[in-house]
PDB file of C-alpha atoms in Angstrom:
ATOM      1  CA  UNK A 679     101.900  80.851  27.275  1.00  0.00           C
ATOM      2  CA  UNK A 680     100.475  77.582  25.740  1.00  0.00           C
ATOM      3  CA  UNK A 681      96.427  77.134  25.057  1.00  0.00           C
ATOM      4  CA  UNK A 682      95.456  74.576  27.491  1.00  0.00           C
ATOM      5  CA  UNK A 683      92.141  74.020  25.961  1.00  0.00           C
ATOM      6  CA  UNK A 684      91.782  70.961  23.541  1.00  0.00           C
ATOM      7  CA  UNK A 685      92.782  71.469  20.172  1.00  0.00           C
ATOM      8  CA  UNK A 686      90.664  70.115  17.012  1.00  0.00           C
ATOM      9  CA  UNK A 687      92.035  66.988  15.911  1.00  0.00           C
ATOM     10  CA  UNK A 688      91.586  66.081  12.299  1.00  0.00           C
ATOM     11  CA  UNK A 689      89.730  62.821  11.074  1.00  0.00           C
ATOM     12  CA  UNK A 690      91.002  60.121   8.863  1.00  0.00           C
ATOM     13  CA  UNK A 691      89.384  59.157   5.886  1.00  0.00           C
ATOM     14  CA  UNK A 692      88.573  55.982   7.665  1.00  0.00           C
ATOM     15  CA  UNK A 693      87.237  57.957  10.692  1.00  0.00           C
ATOM     16  CA  UNK A 694      85.070  59.950   8.669  1.00  0.00           C
ATOM     17  CA  UNK A 695      83.611  56.955   6.697  1.00  0.00           C
ATOM     18  CA  UNK A 696      82.847  55.552   9.778  1.00  0.00           C
ATOM     19  CA  UNK A 697      81.119  58.329  11.307  1.00  0.00           C
ATOM     20  CA  UNK A 698      78.877  59.184   8.051  1.00  0.00           C
ATOM     21  CA  UNK A 699      77.802  55.556   8.741  1.00  0.00           C
ATOM     22  CA  UNK A 700      76.736  55.860  12.042  1.00  0.00           C
ATOM     23  CA  UNK A 701      74.725  59.086  11.606  1.00  0.00           C
ATOM     24  CA  UNK A 702      71.508  59.738   9.785  1.00  0.00           C
ATOM     25  CA  UNK A 703      70.472  63.448   9.433  1.00  0.00           C
ATOM     26  CA  UNK A 704      72.810  66.081   7.838  1.00  0.00           C
ATOM     27  CA  UNK A 705      72.531  69.321   5.642  1.00  0.00           C
ATOM     28  CA  UNK A 706      72.878  68.993   2.175  1.00  0.00           C
ATOM     29  CA  UNK A 707      74.103  72.248   0.337  1.00  0.00           C
ATOM     30  CA  UNK A 708      73.199  72.913  -3.390  1.00  0.00           C
ATOM     31  CA  UNK A 709      74.181  75.583  -5.250  1.00  0.00           C
ATOM     32  CA  UNK A 710      71.475  78.436  -6.328  1.00  0.00           C
ATOM     33  CA  UNK A 711      71.343  80.296  -9.307  1.00  0.00           C
ATOM     34  CA  UNK A 712      73.012  83.224  -7.851  1.00  0.00           C
ATOM     35  CA  UNK A 713      75.759  81.252  -6.441  1.00  0.00           C
ATOM     36  CA  UNK A 714      74.652  80.975  -2.950  1.00  0.00           C
ATOM     37  CA  UNK A 715      74.542  77.649  -0.787  1.00  0.00           C
ATOM     38  CA  UNK A 716      70.978  76.172  -0.456  1.00  0.00           C
ATOM     39  CA  UNK A 717      70.904  74.434   2.569  1.00  0.00           C
ATOM     40  CA  UNK A 718      68.454  71.036   3.456  1.00  0.00           C
ATOM     41  CA  UNK A 719      67.843  68.922   6.284  1.00  0.00           C
ATOM     42  CA  UNK A 720      67.778  65.211   4.412  1.00  0.00           C
ATOM     43  CA  UNK A 721      68.258  61.698   6.026  1.00  0.00           C
ATOM     44  CA  UNK A 722      70.745  60.013   4.192  1.00  0.00           C
ATOM     45  CA  UNK A 723      72.518  56.516   3.456  1.00  0.00           C
ATOM     46  CA  UNK A 724      76.222  56.286   3.113  1.00  0.00           C
ATOM     47  CA  UNK A 725      77.995  53.406   1.179  1.00  0.00           C
ATOM     48  CA  UNK A 726      81.544  53.167   2.472  1.00  0.00           C
ATOM     49  CA  UNK A 727      82.346  50.537  -0.550  1.00  0.00           C
ATOM     50  CA  UNK A 728      81.185  52.645  -3.255  1.00  0.00           C
ATOM     51  CA  UNK A 729      82.057  56.233  -1.454  1.00  0.00           C
ATOM     52  CA  UNK A 730      78.318  57.328  -2.290  1.00  0.00           C
ATOM     53  CA  UNK A 731      75.998  59.228   0.163  1.00  0.00           C
ATOM     54  CA  UNK A 732      72.150  58.398  -1.539  1.00  0.00           C
ATOM     55  CA  UNK A 733      69.343  60.768  -0.442  1.00  0.00           C
ATOM     56  CA  UNK A 734      65.964  60.243  -1.451  1.00  0.00           C
ATOM     57  CA  UNK A 735      64.022  63.266  -2.641  1.00  0.00           C
ATOM     58  CA  UNK A 736      60.937  64.019  -5.225  1.00  0.00           C
ATOM     59  CA  UNK A 737      61.560  65.661  -8.527  1.00  0.00           C
ATOM     60  CA  UNK A 738      59.660  69.125  -7.933  1.00  0.00           C
ATOM     61  CA  UNK A 739      61.797  69.964  -4.928  1.00  0.00           C
ATOM     62  CA  UNK A 740      64.099  72.812  -5.222  1.00  0.00           C
ATOM     63  CA  UNK A 741      67.172  70.639  -4.397  1.00  0.00           C
ATOM     64  CA  UNK A 742      66.620  68.417  -7.104  1.00  0.00           C
ATOM     65  CA  UNK A 743      65.983  71.366  -9.461  1.00  0.00           C
ATOM     66  CA  UNK A 744      68.873  73.079  -8.431  1.00  0.00           C
ATOM     67  CA  UNK A 745      71.153  70.025  -8.868  1.00  0.00           C
ATOM     68  CA  UNK A 746      69.899  69.413 -12.615  1.00  0.00           C
ATOM     69  CA  UNK A 747      70.972  73.205 -13.033  1.00  0.00           C
ATOM     70  CA  UNK A 748      74.345  72.415 -11.257  1.00  0.00           C
ATOM     71  CA  UNK A 749      75.272  69.328 -10.205  1.00  0.00           C
ATOM     72  CA  UNK A 750      77.847  70.515  -7.302  1.00  0.00           C
ATOM     73  CA  UNK A 751      77.041  69.757  -4.051  1.00  0.00           C
ATOM     74  CA  UNK A 752      78.240  69.032  -0.115  1.00  0.00           C
ATOM     75  CA  UNK A 753      76.800  67.149   3.057  1.00  0.00           C
ATOM     76  CA  UNK A 754      77.427  68.230   6.364  1.00  0.00           C
ATOM     77  CA  UNK A 755      77.121  65.776   9.126  1.00  0.00           C
ATOM     78  CA  UNK A 756      77.898  66.695  12.898  1.00  0.00           C
ATOM     79  CA  UNK A 757      77.650  65.184  15.988  1.00  0.00           C
ATOM     80  CA  UNK A 758      74.899  65.630  18.796  1.00  0.00           C
ATOM     81  CA  UNK A 759      76.881  67.315  20.807  1.00  0.00           C
ATOM     82  CA  UNK A 760      78.605  69.512  17.798  1.00  0.00           C
ATOM     83  CA  UNK A 761      82.123  68.334  18.464  1.00  0.00           C
ATOM     84  CA  UNK A 762      82.426  66.284  15.481  1.00  0.00           C
ATOM     85  CA  UNK A 763      82.119  66.910  11.828  1.00  0.00           C
ATOM     86  CA  UNK A 764      82.175  65.364   8.626  1.00  0.00           C
ATOM     87  CA  UNK A 765      81.793  66.860   4.725  1.00  0.00           C
ATOM     88  CA  UNK A 766      81.204  65.267   1.520  1.00  0.00           C
ATOM     89  CA  UNK A 767      81.968  67.401  -1.390  1.00  0.00           C
ATOM     90  CA  UNK A 768      81.102  66.036  -4.659  1.00  0.00           C
ATOM     91  CA  UNK A 769      79.039  65.493  -8.097  1.00  0.00           C
ATOM     92  CA  UNK A 770      75.365  64.455  -8.005  1.00  0.00           C
ATOM     93  CA  UNK A 771      73.799  62.175 -10.587  1.00  0.00           C
ATOM     94  CA  UNK A 772      70.013  62.068 -10.054  1.00  0.00           C
ATOM     95  CA  UNK A 773      68.051  58.662 -10.858  1.00  0.00           C
ATOM     96  CA  UNK A 774      64.365  59.122 -11.093  1.00  0.00           C
ATOM     97  CA  UNK A 775      61.858  56.373 -10.879  1.00  0.00           C
ATOM     98  CA  UNK A 776      59.964  55.922 -13.777  1.00  0.00           C
ATOM     99  CA  UNK A 777      57.886  52.921 -13.488  1.00  0.00           C
ATOM    100  CA  UNK A 778      57.451  50.442 -10.437  1.00  0.00           C
ATOM    101  CA  UNK A 779      60.272  48.296  -9.703  1.00  0.00           C
ATOM    102  CA  UNK A 780      63.070  49.994 -12.199  1.00  0.00           C
ATOM    103  CA  UNK A 781      66.526  50.524 -10.976  1.00  0.00           C
ATOM    104  CA  UNK A 782      65.918  54.040  -8.962  1.00  0.00           C
ATOM    105  CA  UNK A 783      63.117  52.254  -6.879  1.00  0.00           C
ATOM    106  CA  UNK A 784      65.314  49.228  -6.014  1.00  0.00           C
ATOM    107  CA  UNK A 785      68.080  51.899  -4.914  1.00  0.00           C
ATOM    108  CA  UNK A 786      65.299  53.498  -2.822  1.00  0.00           C
ATOM    109  CA  UNK A 787      63.684  50.516  -1.584  1.00  0.00           C
ATOM    110  CA  UNK A 788      67.504  49.191  -0.349  1.00  0.00           C
ATOM    111  CA  UNK A 789      67.922  52.632   1.246  1.00  0.00           C
ATOM    112  CA  UNK A 790      65.118  52.260   3.788  1.00  0.00           C
ATOM    113  CA  UNK A 791      64.288  49.856   6.311  1.00  0.00           C
ATOM    114  CA  UNK A 792      63.138  47.041   4.006  1.00  0.00           C
ATOM    115  CA  UNK A 793      59.936  46.104   3.599  1.00  0.00           C
ATOM    116  CA  UNK A 794      58.177  42.378   3.040  1.00  0.00           C
ATOM    117  CA  UNK A 795      57.956  41.446  -0.324  1.00  0.00           C
ATOM    118  CA  UNK A 796      54.325  41.708  -0.618  1.00  0.00           C
ATOM    119  CA  UNK A 797      54.509  45.268  -0.020  1.00  0.00           C
ATOM    120  CA  UNK A 798      56.924  46.028  -2.323  1.00  0.00           C
ATOM    121  CA  UNK A 799      55.151  46.270  -5.324  1.00  0.00           C
ATOM    122  CA  UNK A 800      52.603  49.059  -3.556  1.00  0.00           C
ATOM    123  CA  UNK A 801      55.976  51.091  -2.567  1.00  0.00           C
ATOM    124  CA  UNK A 802      57.118  50.891  -6.153  1.00  0.00           C
ATOM    125  CA  UNK A 803      53.994  52.164  -7.397  1.00  0.00           C
ATOM    126  CA  UNK A 804      53.951  54.739  -4.967  1.00  0.00           C
ATOM    127  CA  UNK A 805      57.570  56.076  -5.896  1.00  0.00           C
ATOM    128  CA  UNK A 806      56.510  56.552  -9.041  1.00  0.00           C
ATOM    129  CA  UNK A 807      53.554  58.715  -8.380  1.00  0.00           C
ATOM    130  CA  UNK A 808      55.535  60.731  -6.178  1.00  0.00           C
ATOM    131  CA  UNK A 809      58.015  61.428  -8.577  1.00  0.00           C
ATOM    132  CA  UNK A 810      60.994  59.882  -6.589  1.00  0.00           C
ATOM    133  CA  UNK A 811      64.272  60.545  -7.077  1.00  0.00           C
ATOM    134  CA  UNK A 812      67.879  59.156  -5.767  1.00  0.00           C
ATOM    135  CA  UNK A 813      70.086  61.928  -4.970  1.00  0.00           C
ATOM    136  CA  UNK A 814      73.944  60.038  -5.709  1.00  0.00           C
ATOM    137  CA  UNK A 815      76.260  62.311  -4.477  1.00  0.00           C
ATOM    138  CA  UNK A 816      79.915  60.598  -5.192  1.00  0.00           C
ATOM    139  CA  UNK A 817      82.558  61.926  -2.557  1.00  0.00           C
ATOM    140  CA  UNK A 818      85.226  63.230  -4.514  1.00  0.00           C
ATOM    141  CA  UNK A 819      86.221  64.582  -1.200  1.00  0.00           C
ATOM    142  CA  UNK A 820      85.644  63.834   2.545  1.00  0.00           C
ATOM    143  CA  UNK A 821      87.155  65.521   5.373  1.00  0.00           C
ATOM    144  CA  UNK A 822      86.369  65.907   8.893  1.00  0.00           C
ATOM    145  CA  UNK A 823      87.091  67.318  12.470  1.00  0.00           C
ATOM    146  CA  UNK A 824      86.543  66.276  16.064  1.00  0.00           C
ATOM    147  CA  UNK A 825      87.181  68.149  19.669  1.00  0.00           C
ATOM    148  CA  UNK A 826      87.943  66.147  22.315  1.00  0.00           C
ATOM    149  CA  UNK A 827      86.270  68.529  24.879  1.00  0.00           C
ATOM    150  CA  UNK A 828      85.535  67.548  28.632  1.00  0.00           C
ATOM    151  CA  UNK A 829      82.296  66.492  29.447  1.00  0.00           C
ATOM    152  CA  UNK A 830      81.405  69.723  31.540  1.00  0.00           C
ATOM    153  CA  UNK A 831      82.036  71.355  28.389  1.00  0.00           C
ATOM    154  CA  UNK A 832      79.671  69.054  26.230  1.00  0.00           C
ATOM    155  CA  UNK A 833      76.910  70.500  27.852  1.00  0.00           C
ATOM    156  CA  UNK A 834      77.253  74.424  27.018  1.00  0.00           C
TER     157      UNK A 834
END
C-alpha cells in the first residue's frame, strides 16, 4: 500500500542559497577536541556570490577556540515550522580585528545594518576592544530538504 503522506523534497543549490539568504538564525557546529560536535546558536550573513557564511564572534568564545584547533564546521538553518532546512559544510577562516577600521572591522560592519559614517569610528574601536572575529565558513557542500505538509500538520 503506497504511503499517502507527503515525502521529502531535496532542495537544489539555488533553493538552498535562497533559503540561507532569507534567514538570520542558525546553529553552528564546531568540533571539540574529543571529536564530538559543539553547537552554538548564531546570527549569520550568507553571501551567495562568494558562497561564504559570515558570523561575528569574539576571540575568547569556545567556538572560536575550537575552530582554531579544527577549522571544520557546519551551519544548520531551519524554517520556523521546521519543514525546510539547509546545511552549509566547509572549512573556516578566522579574521581578527587588530586595529580600528582594519579589514576584519570593515567586514563586520558590512554584515550589520549599517551605521552612519559618524558612528563608524566608535564601532571600529569597540570591535577591537571586544576582540571581535569574523568567522568565514566557505561552502564546500550545500544541501537541504523540504517537506510539503498540509497546513493542519504544520501546527503540530
